[in-house]
């Protein structure tokens, strides 16, 4: 059986890639994808812990399911905002969305 | 029938939230079935909030776990009351906005009440699943409210920035939560505290170091700091305040902040005994650092602002710094002072926002200079603003004074006198930029004397906020014992 730590390392790597994408990327769609990566890392973590630490209990799995719902809500809202910005400005490059100072 | 004889799953314990939910359904039904009655939606939502407040008061004194994921205690009920007061004022001042924006008052008030439900739940939540759901649904409601005017470029941009910032940090918080679950095998805060204790005893016996928890706690505190807009994680606040519609900015300046602080208190105080046993005095290095950076940075940045909304954003960042002192101390007095100061802050900040909402809609004022001569054009409005600004400084006879006194006294008692000293210095600095607004209103010559009309419900909002600030300042002895009882729930076992 694959040891737990492998899953955790994969999740940590996914999370870091997502975080890097959120911080460094300049395109809105790529940023939304990075956000999904971060949430996927959380789900992977939860499921792996649940499988290895308490295979009988449901805490971790329930938690993971709820994160799915949340990730979906976040994605919907993010895409809606992207479409809104696209319609109003004809661009989704984050550098060009800078009417508010600061 | 007494409340104690009811089973844990009794719906009576969710009465405040259920009343708010009922109000939401009623509003949607009215909007769908009786469009002529749309102008009553505002009063309907106000009624819902008052009803929920009554239900909250009737539950006072209950101290038990309900539905396995909520801890219904005086602390949660205090948070409910503060949240409902804030939402009631926001409902009043959003009258003009909600009824002119594409004529969708039903959607606007539904989202506002939905956010109120989430704050109420978050005050009581003790399970990570519940915490995560309420935390994110509150954020989602706030993003939608911010971006509500679809054609408004500034609102779009503010909503987008808020969304990107907020969703990143809530993912960070979730990641920390997944590790907490991994360490302890529990998603309940009490279970996690227990698990951490057991885990640490074993690990330390085997020569392990409790330092493995430090990154975890840093991630957690980062996620919570975003919610309260504390300094290293505050960048979204000025843009959102500036871009969002004014009543929404008023809500965001108090609602998510209150929810975040409540969560901060519960997480800190429940996990605290466990972390202390780990030999980690992480509280004051981590939280104290955020408190200091928040008040210092907020105050210094506010000095350079001309836009009054950005000024208030930086001022609110500084105010959170003062409140975090109480959580850093983590004593009974400290928590009571946090609640008291939060209530005073809600009244004072909403008072200023009410005044700005009125003034901006009538005169188009954006910068501090545009408020010149306000005391001639709208004497009552100028008076309320001045008084609320003084409350934020901590002037005697206002609620801010009593709150700050409580916070500083708790800090000194808890051996963190240097924190209190820094806060006093910061309060003095803050007077400089609050004074600029007062000076513009009272001492700058006016360009025009045309009076600013204040319609009925706005007068009420001004009166309520002024009354609240005065009441807390002059008669704190009626409110303090309640918050003492609220803080006591964390120390009674």
PDB file of N, CA and C in Angstrom, chain B residues 273-355:
ATOM      1  N   UNK B 273      -5.642  26.173  25.569  1.00  0.00           N
ATOM      2  CA  UNK B 273      -5.063  25.328  26.622  1.00  0.00           C
ATOM      3  C   UNK B 273      -4.175  24.234  26.033  1.00  0.00           C
ATOM      4  N   UNK B 274      -4.585  23.689  24.890  1.00  0.00           N
ATOM      5  CA  UNK B 274      -3.795  22.634  24.263  1.00  0.00           C
ATOM      6  C   UNK B 274      -2.442  23.162  23.806  1.00  0.00           C
ATOM      7  N   UNK B 275      -2.464  24.332  23.157  1.00  0.00           N
ATOM      8  CA  UNK B 275      -1.192  24.851  22.656  1.00  0.00           C
ATOM      9  C   UNK B 275      -0.295  25.261  23.805  1.00  0.00           C
ATOM     10  N   UNK B 276      -0.913  25.684  24.911  1.00  0.00           N
ATOM     11  CA  UNK B 276      -0.098  26.069  26.059  1.00  0.00           C
ATOM     12  C   UNK B 276       0.624  24.842  26.607  1.00  0.00           C
ATOM     13  N   UNK B 277      -0.104  23.717  26.601  1.00  0.00           N
ATOM     14  CA  UNK B 277       0.518  22.505  27.106  1.00  0.00           C
ATOM     15  C   UNK B 277       1.652  22.034  26.196  1.00  0.00           C
ATOM     16  N   UNK B 278       1.547  22.427  24.929  1.00  0.00           N
ATOM     17  CA  UNK B 278       2.630  22.108  24.007  1.00  0.00           C
ATOM     18  C   UNK B 278       3.868  22.932  24.316  1.00  0.00           C
ATOM     19  N   UNK B 279       3.764  23.818  25.316  1.00  0.00           N
ATOM     20  CA  UNK B 279       4.897  24.659  25.638  1.00  0.00           C
ATOM     21  C   UNK B 279       5.068  25.782  24.632  1.00  0.00           C
ATOM     22  N   UNK B 280       3.969  26.082  23.913  1.00  0.00           N
ATOM     23  CA  UNK B 280       4.091  27.124  22.906  1.00  0.00           C
ATOM     24  C   UNK B 280       3.404  28.385  23.384  1.00  0.00           C
ATOM     25  N   UNK B 281       4.195  29.401  23.597  1.00  0.00           N
ATOM     26  CA  UNK B 281       3.576  30.680  23.932  1.00  0.00           C
ATOM     27  C   UNK B 281       3.390  31.428  22.623  1.00  0.00           C
ATOM     28  N   UNK B 282       2.604  30.823  21.692  1.00  0.00           N
ATOM     29  CA  UNK B 282       2.481  31.377  20.344  1.00  0.00           C
ATOM     30  C   UNK B 282       1.566  32.572  20.314  1.00  0.00           C
ATOM     31  N   UNK B 283       0.737  32.705  21.363  1.00  0.00           N
ATOM     32  CA  UNK B 283      -0.279  33.747  21.329  1.00  0.00           C
ATOM     33  C   UNK B 283       0.318  35.100  21.070  1.00  0.00           C
ATOM     34  N   UNK B 284       1.187  35.543  21.986  1.00  0.00           N
ATOM     35  CA  UNK B 284       1.561  36.933  21.815  1.00  0.00           C
ATOM     36  C   UNK B 284       2.541  37.195  20.707  1.00  0.00           C
ATOM     37  N   UNK B 285       3.469  36.255  20.412  1.00  0.00           N
ATOM     38  CA  UNK B 285       4.255  36.549  19.209  1.00  0.00           C
ATOM     39  C   UNK B 285       3.389  36.696  17.965  1.00  0.00           C
ATOM     40  N   UNK B 286       2.434  35.782  17.777  1.00  0.00           N
ATOM     41  CA  UNK B 286       1.694  35.771  16.514  1.00  0.00           C
ATOM     42  C   UNK B 286       0.566  36.804  16.502  1.00  0.00           C
ATOM     43  N   UNK B 287      -0.335  36.699  17.477  1.00  0.00           N
ATOM     44  CA  UNK B 287      -1.480  37.610  17.486  1.00  0.00           C
ATOM     45  C   UNK B 287      -1.057  39.034  17.826  1.00  0.00           C
ATOM     46  N   UNK B 288      -0.113  39.153  18.789  1.00  0.00           N
ATOM     47  CA  UNK B 288       0.360  40.479  19.175  1.00  0.00           C
ATOM     48  C   UNK B 288       1.004  41.192  17.999  1.00  0.00           C
ATOM     49  N   UNK B 289       1.740  40.419  17.198  1.00  0.00           N
ATOM     50  CA  UNK B 289       2.381  40.998  16.018  1.00  0.00           C
ATOM     51  C   UNK B 289       1.329  41.539  15.056  1.00  0.00           C
ATOM     52  N   UNK B 290       0.274  40.738  14.843  1.00  0.00           N
ATOM     53  CA  UNK B 290      -0.761  41.181  13.918  1.00  0.00           C
ATOM     54  C   UNK B 290      -1.485  42.396  14.479  1.00  0.00           C
ATOM     55  N   UNK B 291      -1.739  42.395  15.803  1.00  0.00           N
ATOM     56  CA  UNK B 291      -2.413  43.546  16.413  1.00  0.00           C
ATOM     57  C   UNK B 291      -1.577  44.809  16.216  1.00  0.00           C
ATOM     58  N   UNK B 292      -0.292  44.708  16.515  1.00  0.00           N
ATOM     59  CA  UNK B 292       0.568  45.894  16.411  1.00  0.00           C
ATOM     60  C   UNK B 292       0.671  46.362  14.964  1.00  0.00           C
ATOM     61  N   UNK B 293       0.929  45.421  14.036  1.00  0.00           N
ATOM     62  CA  UNK B 293       1.111  45.855  12.651  1.00  0.00           C
ATOM     63  C   UNK B 293      -0.194  46.421  12.120  1.00  0.00           C
ATOM     64  N   UNK B 294      -1.328  45.834  12.543  1.00  0.00           N
ATOM     65  CA  UNK B 294      -2.611  46.301  12.049  1.00  0.00           C
ATOM     66  C   UNK B 294      -2.870  47.734  12.479  1.00  0.00           C
ATOM     67  N   UNK B 295      -2.700  48.020  13.791  1.00  0.00           N
ATOM     68  CA  UNK B 295      -3.041  49.384  14.220  1.00  0.00           C
ATOM     69  C   UNK B 295      -2.018  50.386  13.710  1.00  0.00           C
ATOM     70  N   UNK B 296      -0.742  50.014  13.691  1.00  0.00           N
ATOM     71  CA  UNK B 296       0.263  50.964  13.227  1.00  0.00           C
ATOM     72  C   UNK B 296       0.087  51.246  11.743  1.00  0.00           C
ATOM     73  N   UNK B 297       0.008  50.162  10.955  1.00  0.00           N
ATOM     74  CA  UNK B 297      -0.095  50.369   9.514  1.00  0.00           C
ATOM     75  C   UNK B 297      -1.388  51.091   9.147  1.00  0.00           C
ATOM     76  N   UNK B 298      -2.517  50.656   9.748  1.00  0.00           N
ATOM     77  CA  UNK B 298      -3.797  51.286   9.433  1.00  0.00           C
ATOM     78  C   UNK B 298      -3.766  52.771   9.707  1.00  0.00           C
ATOM     79  N   UNK B 299      -3.227  53.140  10.861  1.00  0.00           N
ATOM     80  CA  UNK B 299      -3.217  54.558  11.233  1.00  0.00           C
ATOM     81  C   UNK B 299      -2.297  55.373  10.348  1.00  0.00           C
ATOM     82  N   UNK B 300      -1.093  54.840  10.058  1.00  0.00           N
ATOM     83  CA  UNK B 300      -0.150  55.619   9.245  1.00  0.00           C
ATOM     84  C   UNK B 300      -0.680  55.783   7.825  1.00  0.00           C
ATOM     85  N   UNK B 301      -1.283  54.711   7.274  1.00  0.00           N
ATOM     86  CA  UNK B 301      -1.779  54.812   5.899  1.00  0.00           C
ATOM     87  C   UNK B 301      -2.978  55.755   5.829  1.00  0.00           C
ATOM     88  N   UNK B 302      -3.782  55.782   6.892  1.00  0.00           N
ATOM     89  CA  UNK B 302      -4.973  56.637   6.869  1.00  0.00           C
ATOM     90  C   UNK B 302      -4.606  58.110   6.827  1.00  0.00           C
ATOM     91  N   UNK B 303      -3.428  58.449   7.340  1.00  0.00           N
ATOM     92  CA  UNK B 303      -3.023  59.860   7.372  1.00  0.00           C
ATOM     93  C   UNK B 303      -2.975  60.466   5.980  1.00  0.00           C
ATOM     94  N   UNK B 304      -2.704  59.632   4.967  1.00  0.00           N
ATOM     95  CA  UNK B 304      -2.473  60.171   3.609  1.00  0.00           C
ATOM     96  C   UNK B 304      -3.691  60.075   2.714  1.00  0.00           C
ATOM     97  N   UNK B 305      -4.829  59.655   3.238  1.00  0.00           N
ATOM     98  CA  UNK B 305      -5.989  59.455   2.367  1.00  0.00           C
ATOM     99  C   UNK B 305      -6.808  60.723   2.201  1.00  0.00           C
ATOM    100  N   UNK B 306      -7.295  60.944   0.975  1.00  0.00           N
ATOM    101  CA  UNK B 306      -8.221  62.043   0.746  1.00  0.00           C
ATOM    102  C   UNK B 306      -9.644  61.552   0.580  1.00  0.00           C
ATOM    103  N   UNK B 307      -9.781  60.373  -0.026  1.00  0.00           N
ATOM    104  CA  UNK B 307     -11.099  59.785  -0.208  1.00  0.00           C
ATOM    105  C   UNK B 307     -11.611  59.295   1.152  1.00  0.00           C
ATOM    106  N   UNK B 308     -12.811  59.740   1.509  1.00  0.00           N
ATOM    107  CA  UNK B 308     -13.269  59.435   2.875  1.00  0.00           C
ATOM    108  C   UNK B 308     -13.519  57.945   3.077  1.00  0.00           C
ATOM    109  N   UNK B 309     -13.910  57.225   2.007  1.00  0.00           N
ATOM    110  CA  UNK B 309     -14.157  55.796   2.165  1.00  0.00           C
ATOM    111  C   UNK B 309     -12.849  55.045   2.388  1.00  0.00           C
ATOM    112  N   UNK B 310     -11.796  55.449   1.656  1.00  0.00           N
ATOM    113  CA  UNK B 310     -10.495  54.803   1.881  1.00  0.00           C
ATOM    114  C   UNK B 310      -9.980  55.122   3.279  1.00  0.00           C
ATOM    115  N   UNK B 311     -10.238  56.361   3.730  1.00  0.00           N
ATOM    116  CA  UNK B 311      -9.832  56.726   5.087  1.00  0.00           C
ATOM    117  C   UNK B 311     -10.506  55.809   6.102  1.00  0.00           C
ATOM    118  N   UNK B 312     -11.814  55.573   5.901  1.00  0.00           N
ATOM    119  CA  UNK B 312     -12.529  54.701   6.835  1.00  0.00           C
ATOM    120  C   UNK B 312     -12.019  53.268   6.749  1.00  0.00           C
ATOM    121  N   UNK B 313     -11.612  52.840   5.545  1.00  0.00           N
ATOM    122  CA  UNK B 313     -11.078  51.484   5.402  1.00  0.00           C
ATOM    123  C   UNK B 313      -9.822  51.331   6.259  1.00  0.00           C
ATOM    124  N   UNK B 314      -8.899  52.295   6.135  1.00  0.00           N
ATOM    125  CA  UNK B 314      -7.664  52.197   6.926  1.00  0.00           C
ATOM    126  C   UNK B 314      -7.975  52.359   8.410  1.00  0.00           C
ATOM    127  N   UNK B 315      -8.941  53.220   8.724  1.00  0.00           N
ATOM    128  CA  UNK B 315      -9.311  53.381  10.135  1.00  0.00           C
ATOM    129  C   UNK B 315      -9.845  52.057  10.685  1.00  0.00           C
ATOM    130  N   UNK B 316     -10.633  51.325   9.864  1.00  0.00           N
ATOM    131  CA  UNK B 316     -11.188  50.067  10.385  1.00  0.00           C
ATOM    132  C   UNK B 316     -10.085  49.020  10.548  1.00  0.00           C
ATOM    133  N   UNK B 317      -9.052  49.090   9.691  1.00  0.00           N
ATOM    134  CA  UNK B 317      -7.913  48.172   9.870  1.00  0.00           C
ATOM    135  C   UNK B 317      -7.254  48.445  11.223  1.00  0.00           C
ATOM    136  N   UNK B 318      -7.108  49.741  11.550  1.00  0.00           N
ATOM    137  CA  UNK B 318      -6.498  50.095  12.828  1.00  0.00           C
ATOM    138  C   UNK B 318      -7.375  49.649  13.995  1.00  0.00           C
ATOM    139  N   UNK B 319      -8.710  49.824  13.842  1.00  0.00           N
ATOM    140  CA  UNK B 319      -9.623  49.449  14.932  1.00  0.00           C
ATOM    141  C   UNK B 319      -9.522  47.954  15.242  1.00  0.00           C
ATOM    142  N   UNK B 320      -9.386  47.136  14.186  1.00  0.00           N
ATOM    143  CA  UNK B 320      -9.250  45.695  14.414  1.00  0.00           C
ATOM    144  C   UNK B 320      -7.998  45.406  15.230  1.00  0.00           C
ATOM    145  N   UNK B 321      -6.939  46.209  14.984  1.00  0.00           N
ATOM    146  CA  UNK B 321      -5.720  46.028  15.763  1.00  0.00           C
ATOM    147  C   UNK B 321      -5.994  46.165  17.258  1.00  0.00           C
ATOM    148  N   UNK B 322      -6.791  47.184  17.641  1.00  0.00           N
ATOM    149  CA  UNK B 322      -7.109  47.353  19.073  1.00  0.00           C
ATOM    150  C   UNK B 322      -7.860  46.135  19.599  1.00  0.00           C
ATOM    151  N   UNK B 323      -8.825  45.637  18.789  1.00  0.00           N
ATOM    152  CA  UNK B 323      -9.630  44.521  19.289  1.00  0.00           C
ATOM    153  C   UNK B 323      -8.789  43.256  19.433  1.00  0.00           C
ATOM    154  N   UNK B 324      -7.812  43.087  18.534  1.00  0.00           N
ATOM    155  CA  UNK B 324      -6.971  41.883  18.630  1.00  0.00           C
ATOM    156  C   UNK B 324      -6.159  41.865  19.925  1.00  0.00           C
ATOM    157  N   UNK B 325      -5.962  43.042  20.542  1.00  0.00           N
ATOM    158  CA  UNK B 325      -5.261  43.061  21.828  1.00  0.00           C
ATOM    159  C   UNK B 325      -5.999  42.180  22.830  1.00  0.00           C
ATOM    160  N   UNK B 326      -7.338  42.334  22.863  1.00  0.00           N
ATOM    161  CA  UNK B 326      -8.139  41.563  23.807  1.00  0.00           C
ATOM    162  C   UNK B 326      -7.993  40.069  23.581  1.00  0.00           C
ATOM    163  N   UNK B 327      -7.887  39.668  22.300  1.00  0.00           N
ATOM    164  CA  UNK B 327      -7.754  38.239  22.001  1.00  0.00           C
ATOM    165  C   UNK B 327      -6.349  37.760  22.329  1.00  0.00           C
ATOM    166  N   UNK B 328      -5.356  38.633  22.128  1.00  0.00           N
ATOM    167  CA  UNK B 328      -3.985  38.266  22.473  1.00  0.00           C
ATOM    168  C   UNK B 328      -3.877  37.974  23.961  1.00  0.00           C
ATOM    169  N   UNK B 329      -4.540  38.817  24.772  1.00  0.00           N
ATOM    170  CA  UNK B 329      -4.492  38.618  26.219  1.00  0.00           C
ATOM    171  C   UNK B 329      -5.225  37.333  26.595  1.00  0.00           C
ATOM    172  N   UNK B 330      -6.350  37.055  25.880  1.00  0.00           N
ATOM    173  CA  UNK B 330      -7.127  35.831  26.089  1.00  0.00           C
ATOM    174  C   UNK B 330      -7.556  35.634  27.532  1.00  0.00           C
ATOM    175  N   UNK B 331      -7.870  36.728  28.244  1.00  0.00           N
ATOM    176  CA  UNK B 331      -8.421  36.595  29.589  1.00  0.00           C
ATOM    177  C   UNK B 331      -9.915  36.919  29.525  1.00  0.00           C
ATOM    178  N   UNK B 332     -10.594  36.646  30.627  1.00  0.00           N
ATOM    179  CA  UNK B 332     -12.035  36.882  30.652  1.00  0.00           C
ATOM    180  C   UNK B 332     -12.335  38.362  30.401  1.00  0.00           C
ATOM    181  N   UNK B 333     -11.582  39.239  31.077  1.00  0.00           N
ATOM    182  CA  UNK B 333     -11.779  40.681  30.873  1.00  0.00           C
ATOM    183  C   UNK B 333     -11.513  41.070  29.431  1.00  0.00           C
ATOM    184  N   UNK B 334     -10.469  40.473  28.864  1.00  0.00           N
ATOM    185  CA  UNK B 334     -10.076  40.806  27.500  1.00  0.00           C
ATOM    186  C   UNK B 334     -11.188  40.492  26.510  1.00  0.00           C
ATOM    187  N   UNK B 335     -11.787  39.309  26.640  1.00  0.00           N
ATOM    188  CA  UNK B 335     -12.829  38.915  25.688  1.00  0.00           C
ATOM    189  C   UNK B 335     -14.063  39.791  25.868  1.00  0.00           C
ATOM    190  N   UNK B 336     -14.411  40.077  27.132  1.00  0.00           N
ATOM    191  CA  UNK B 336     -15.563  40.955  27.375  1.00  0.00           C
ATOM    192  C   UNK B 336     -15.316  42.316  26.738  1.00  0.00           C
ATOM    193  N   UNK B 337     -14.072  42.818  26.864  1.00  0.00           N
ATOM    194  CA  UNK B 337     -13.748  44.122  26.291  1.00  0.00           C
ATOM    195  C   UNK B 337     -13.809  44.080  24.771  1.00  0.00           C
ATOM    196  N   UNK B 338     -13.403  42.948  24.182  1.00  0.00           N
ATOM    197  CA  UNK B 338     -13.474  42.829  22.721  1.00  0.00           C
ATOM    198  C   UNK B 338     -14.925  42.967  22.265  1.00  0.00           C
ATOM    199  N   UNK B 339     -15.829  42.250  22.955  1.00  0.00           N
ATOM    200  CA  UNK B 339     -17.237  42.316  22.564  1.00  0.00           C
ATOM    201  C   UNK B 339     -17.775  43.733  22.726  1.00  0.00           C
ATOM    202  N   UNK B 340     -17.430  44.357  23.866  1.00  0.00           N
ATOM    203  CA  UNK B 340     -17.930  45.711  24.123  1.00  0.00           C
ATOM    204  C   UNK B 340     -17.402  46.675  23.073  1.00  0.00           C
ATOM    205  N   UNK B 341     -16.110  46.572  22.783  1.00  0.00           N
ATOM    206  CA  UNK B 341     -15.526  47.496  21.812  1.00  0.00           C
ATOM    207  C   UNK B 341     -16.111  47.255  20.429  1.00  0.00           C
ATOM    208  N   UNK B 342     -16.379  45.971  20.115  1.00  0.00           N
ATOM    209  CA  UNK B 342     -16.969  45.660  18.808  1.00  0.00           C
ATOM    210  C   UNK B 342     -18.328  46.336  18.681  1.00  0.00           C
ATOM    211  N   UNK B 343     -19.138  46.270  19.753  1.00  0.00           N
ATOM    212  CA  UNK B 343     -20.461  46.899  19.691  1.00  0.00           C
ATOM    213  C   UNK B 343     -20.321  48.414  19.516  1.00  0.00           C
ATOM    214  N   UNK B 344     -19.401  49.018  20.280  1.00  0.00           N
ATOM    215  CA  UNK B 344     -19.184  50.464  20.155  1.00  0.00           C
ATOM    216  C   UNK B 344     -18.717  50.808  18.750  1.00  0.00           C
ATOM    217  N   UNK B 345     -17.824  49.961  18.207  1.00  0.00           N
ATOM    218  CA  UNK B 345     -17.314  50.186  16.849  1.00  0.00           C
ATOM    219  C   UNK B 345     -18.439  50.085  15.825  1.00  0.00           C
ATOM    220  N   UNK B 346     -19.332  49.096  16.023  1.00  0.00           N
ATOM    221  CA  UNK B 346     -20.458  48.936  15.091  1.00  0.00           C
ATOM    222  C   UNK B 346     -21.294  50.213  15.066  1.00  0.00           C
ATOM    223  N   UNK B 347     -21.640  50.731  16.252  1.00  0.00           N
ATOM    224  CA  UNK B 347     -22.456  51.952  16.291  1.00  0.00           C
ATOM    225  C   UNK B 347     -21.720  53.120  15.658  1.00  0.00           C
ATOM    226  N   UNK B 348     -20.458  53.316  16.045  1.00  0.00           N
ATOM    227  CA  UNK B 348     -19.728  54.491  15.577  1.00  0.00           C
ATOM    228  C   UNK B 348     -19.490  54.423  14.078  1.00  0.00           C
ATOM    229  N   UNK B 349     -19.011  53.277  13.606  1.00  0.00           N
ATOM    230  CA  UNK B 349     -18.692  53.161  12.182  1.00  0.00           C
ATOM    231  C   UNK B 349     -19.943  53.280  11.332  1.00  0.00           C
ATOM    232  N   UNK B 350     -21.036  52.639  11.771  1.00  0.00           N
ATOM    233  CA  UNK B 350     -22.254  52.725  10.979  1.00  0.00           C
ATOM    234  C   UNK B 350     -22.823  54.131  11.025  1.00  0.00           C
ATOM    235  N   UNK B 351     -22.621  54.835  12.138  1.00  0.00           N
ATOM    236  CA  UNK B 351     -23.067  56.231  12.201  1.00  0.00           C
ATOM    237  C   UNK B 351     -22.377  57.060  11.128  1.00  0.00           C
ATOM    238  N   UNK B 352     -21.049  56.883  11.023  1.00  0.00           N
ATOM    239  CA  UNK B 352     -20.312  57.632  10.006  1.00  0.00           C
ATOM    240  C   UNK B 352     -20.765  57.220   8.612  1.00  0.00           C
ATOM    241  N   UNK B 353     -20.939  55.916   8.401  1.00  0.00           N
ATOM    242  CA  UNK B 353     -21.364  55.461   7.078  1.00  0.00           C
ATOM    243  C   UNK B 353     -22.756  55.978   6.722  1.00  0.00           C
ATOM    244  N   UNK B 354     -23.649  56.049   7.729  1.00  0.00           N
ATOM    245  CA  UNK B 354     -24.973  56.610   7.458  1.00  0.00           C
ATOM    246  C   UNK B 354     -24.832  58.045   6.967  1.00  0.00           C
ATOM    247  N   UNK B 355     -24.013  58.817   7.675  1.00  0.00           N
ATOM    248  CA  UNK B 355     -23.831  60.221   7.302  1.00  0.00           C
ATOM    249  C   UNK B 355     -23.257  60.321   5.893  1.00  0.00           C
TER     250      UNK B 355
END
